[in-house]
């Protein structure tokens, strides 16, 4: 019921802008990624999807969602929210060491690891990164702003 919000949320012909990037080839649609799935760490833009794809190759990881967490100096830092495979364990130190072997830039490494049983879902059944981000921000406030 907000014309201003609706003007940006919907296209002129009534389609909802979900933030997905799709490509149409021969009448078929291919999901290419998310429009705004970037973490802005001190002006450096980090693709959450790039890091998630690397984390998913870890044998202990069943699923992952990388989200921004607030930082008073850098603006945002990366938190890796991970669902582990049954019987597995993982620490932030182990995850960072695993990712370092992939020779990614140090500023792209997660600075916090949150182990979870499940992820909040949007009404459309997608992982709600918005809810995860809010959950991490609340947890940081409760911890007095610590990121570890």
Short mmCIF file of C-alpha atoms in Angstrom, two decimals:
data_model
loop_
_atom_site.label_atom_id
_atom_site.label_comp_id
_atom_site.label_asym_id
_atom_site.label_seq_id
_atom_site.Cartn_x
_atom_site.Cartn_y
_atom_site.Cartn_z
CA UNK A 1 0.00 0.00 0.00
CA UNK A 2 2.90 2.36 -0.61
CA UNK A 3 3.06 3.89 -4.10
CA UNK A 4 6.69 4.98 -3.61
CA UNK A 5 7.83 1.49 -2.61
CA UNK A 6 5.70 -0.16 -5.29
CA UNK A 7 7.26 2.06 -7.96
CA UNK A 8 10.69 0.60 -7.25
CA UNK A 9 9.54 -2.92 -6.34
CA UNK A 10 7.55 -3.57 -9.52
CA UNK A 11 8.22 -3.07 -13.24
CA UNK A 12 5.86 -0.90 -15.28
CA UNK A 13 4.11 -4.05 -16.53
CA UNK A 14 3.55 -5.43 -13.01
CA UNK A 15 6.42 -7.87 -12.48
CA UNK A 16 8.04 -7.96 -9.01
CA UNK A 17 11.77 -7.12 -8.95
CA UNK A 18 13.22 -9.97 -6.87
CA UNK A 19 16.85 -9.03 -7.34
CA UNK A 20 17.69 -12.10 -9.42
CA UNK A 21 19.79 -11.69 -12.53
CA UNK A 22 18.46 -13.87 -15.33
CA UNK A 23 19.45 -14.42 -18.90
CA UNK A 24 16.99 -15.42 -21.60
CA UNK A 25 18.33 -17.74 -24.29
CA UNK A 26 16.05 -19.27 -26.91
CA UNK A 27 12.98 -18.69 -24.75
CA UNK A 28 14.54 -20.25 -21.64
CA UNK A 29 15.47 -18.30 -18.51
CA UNK A 30 18.75 -19.00 -16.69
CA UNK A 31 19.40 -17.76 -13.16
CA UNK A 32 22.80 -16.03 -13.18
CA UNK A 33 22.93 -14.73 -9.60
CA UNK A 34 21.66 -11.91 -7.42
CA UNK A 35 21.71 -8.23 -8.31
CA UNK A 36 22.75 -7.05 -4.84
CA UNK A 37 24.58 -9.88 -3.18
CA UNK A 38 27.69 -7.87 -2.41
CA UNK A 39 29.39 -7.15 0.88
CA UNK A 40 31.03 -3.72 1.01
CA UNK A 41 34.09 -4.12 3.23
CA UNK A 42 35.82 -0.75 3.45
CA UNK A 43 34.93 0.11 -0.15
CA UNK A 44 35.96 -3.29 -1.50
CA UNK A 45 32.98 -5.13 -3.00
CA UNK A 46 32.97 -8.84 -2.20
CA UNK A 47 30.70 -11.23 -4.06
CA UNK A 48 28.94 -13.36 -1.46
CA UNK A 49 28.17 -15.94 -4.15
CA UNK A 50 31.87 -16.34 -5.04
CA UNK A 51 32.81 -17.09 -1.44
CA UNK A 52 29.75 -19.30 -0.88
CA UNK A 53 30.70 -21.44 -3.87
CA UNK A 54 34.18 -21.95 -2.43
CA UNK A 55 32.86 -22.74 1.06
CA UNK A 56 30.45 -25.30 -0.41
CA UNK A 57 33.47 -27.35 -1.54
CA UNK A 58 34.48 -27.92 2.10
CA UNK A 59 33.57 -31.52 3.02
CA UNK A 60 31.96 -30.49 6.33
CA UNK A 61 29.61 -27.94 4.75
CA UNK A 62 26.08 -28.81 3.67
CA UNK A 63 24.90 -25.26 2.94
CA UNK A 64 26.18 -21.70 3.35
CA UNK A 65 24.99 -18.12 3.13
CA UNK A 66 27.49 -15.27 3.41
CA UNK A 67 25.99 -12.06 4.72
CA UNK A 68 27.26 -8.65 5.77
CA UNK A 69 27.63 -7.78 9.42
CA UNK A 70 27.95 -4.19 10.58
CA UNK A 71 31.38 -2.80 11.37
CA UNK A 72 31.98 0.72 12.74
CA UNK A 73 35.23 1.18 10.80
CA UNK A 74 34.83 -0.77 7.54
CA UNK A 75 31.05 -0.50 7.20
CA UNK A 76 30.57 -4.23 6.68
CA UNK A 77 32.46 -7.45 7.26
CA UNK A 78 31.57 -10.94 6.09
CA UNK A 79 29.86 -13.55 8.21
CA UNK A 80 29.60 -17.10 6.86
CA UNK A 81 26.41 -18.76 8.09
CA UNK A 82 26.92 -22.49 7.69
CA UNK A 83 24.84 -25.61 8.03
CA UNK A 84 27.17 -28.54 8.63
CA UNK A 85 26.83 -32.08 7.37
CA UNK A 86 25.71 -34.51 10.06
CA UNK A 87 28.57 -35.40 12.40
CA UNK A 88 30.87 -32.67 11.09
CA UNK A 89 32.58 -29.83 12.91
CA UNK A 90 34.16 -26.62 11.66
CA UNK A 91 35.80 -23.58 13.23
CA UNK A 92 36.42 -20.16 11.71
CA UNK A 93 40.15 -20.83 11.82
CA UNK A 94 39.70 -24.10 9.87
CA UNK A 95 37.41 -22.45 7.34
CA UNK A 96 39.81 -19.56 6.73
CA UNK A 97 42.73 -21.99 6.31
CA UNK A 98 40.69 -23.99 3.81
CA UNK A 99 39.80 -20.86 1.82
CA UNK A 100 43.38 -19.54 1.97
CA UNK A 101 44.44 -22.59 -0.05
CA UNK A 102 42.22 -21.26 -2.85
CA UNK A 103 44.47 -18.17 -2.95
CA UNK A 104 41.63 -15.68 -2.65
CA UNK A 105 42.35 -12.16 -1.48
CA UNK A 106 42.59 -11.89 2.30
CA UNK A 107 39.91 -9.18 2.50
CA UNK A 108 37.41 -11.66 1.01
CA UNK A 109 37.79 -14.16 3.85
CA UNK A 110 34.88 -14.49 6.31
CA UNK A 111 35.57 -12.85 9.65
CA UNK A 112 32.89 -14.68 11.56
CA UNK A 113 31.37 -18.14 11.36
CA UNK A 114 27.85 -18.86 12.54
CA UNK A 115 26.86 -22.52 12.67
CA UNK A 116 23.15 -23.01 12.14
CA UNK A 117 20.63 -25.82 12.02
CA UNK A 118 18.63 -24.15 9.24
CA UNK A 119 18.20 -20.85 7.42
CA UNK A 120 15.24 -18.50 7.57
CA UNK A 121 13.31 -18.64 4.31
CA UNK A 122 11.48 -15.95 2.38
CA UNK A 123 7.82 -16.47 1.48
CA UNK A 124 9.11 -17.75 -1.89
CA UNK A 125 11.24 -20.43 -0.20
CA UNK A 126 14.64 -18.80 -0.79
CA UNK A 127 17.21 -18.26 1.96
CA UNK A 128 16.35 -14.89 3.52
CA UNK A 129 19.71 -13.15 3.70
CA UNK A 130 17.88 -10.08 4.99
CA UNK A 131 16.74 -12.06 8.05
CA UNK A 132 20.19 -13.62 8.50
CA UNK A 133 21.82 -10.17 8.35
CA UNK A 134 19.39 -8.84 10.97
CA UNK A 135 20.02 -11.88 13.18
CA UNK A 136 23.80 -11.41 13.03
CA UNK A 137 23.52 -7.66 13.69
CA UNK A 138 21.36 -8.33 16.75
CA UNK A 139 23.79 -10.96 18.01
CA UNK A 140 26.71 -8.53 17.59
CA UNK A 141 24.88 -5.86 19.59
CA UNK A 142 24.16 -8.38 22.34
CA UNK A 143 27.84 -9.36 22.38
CA UNK A 144 28.98 -5.75 22.51
CA UNK A 145 30.08 -5.54 18.88
CA UNK A 146 32.58 -8.44 18.83
CA UNK A 147 33.05 -10.15 15.48
CA UNK A 148 34.79 -13.33 16.65
#
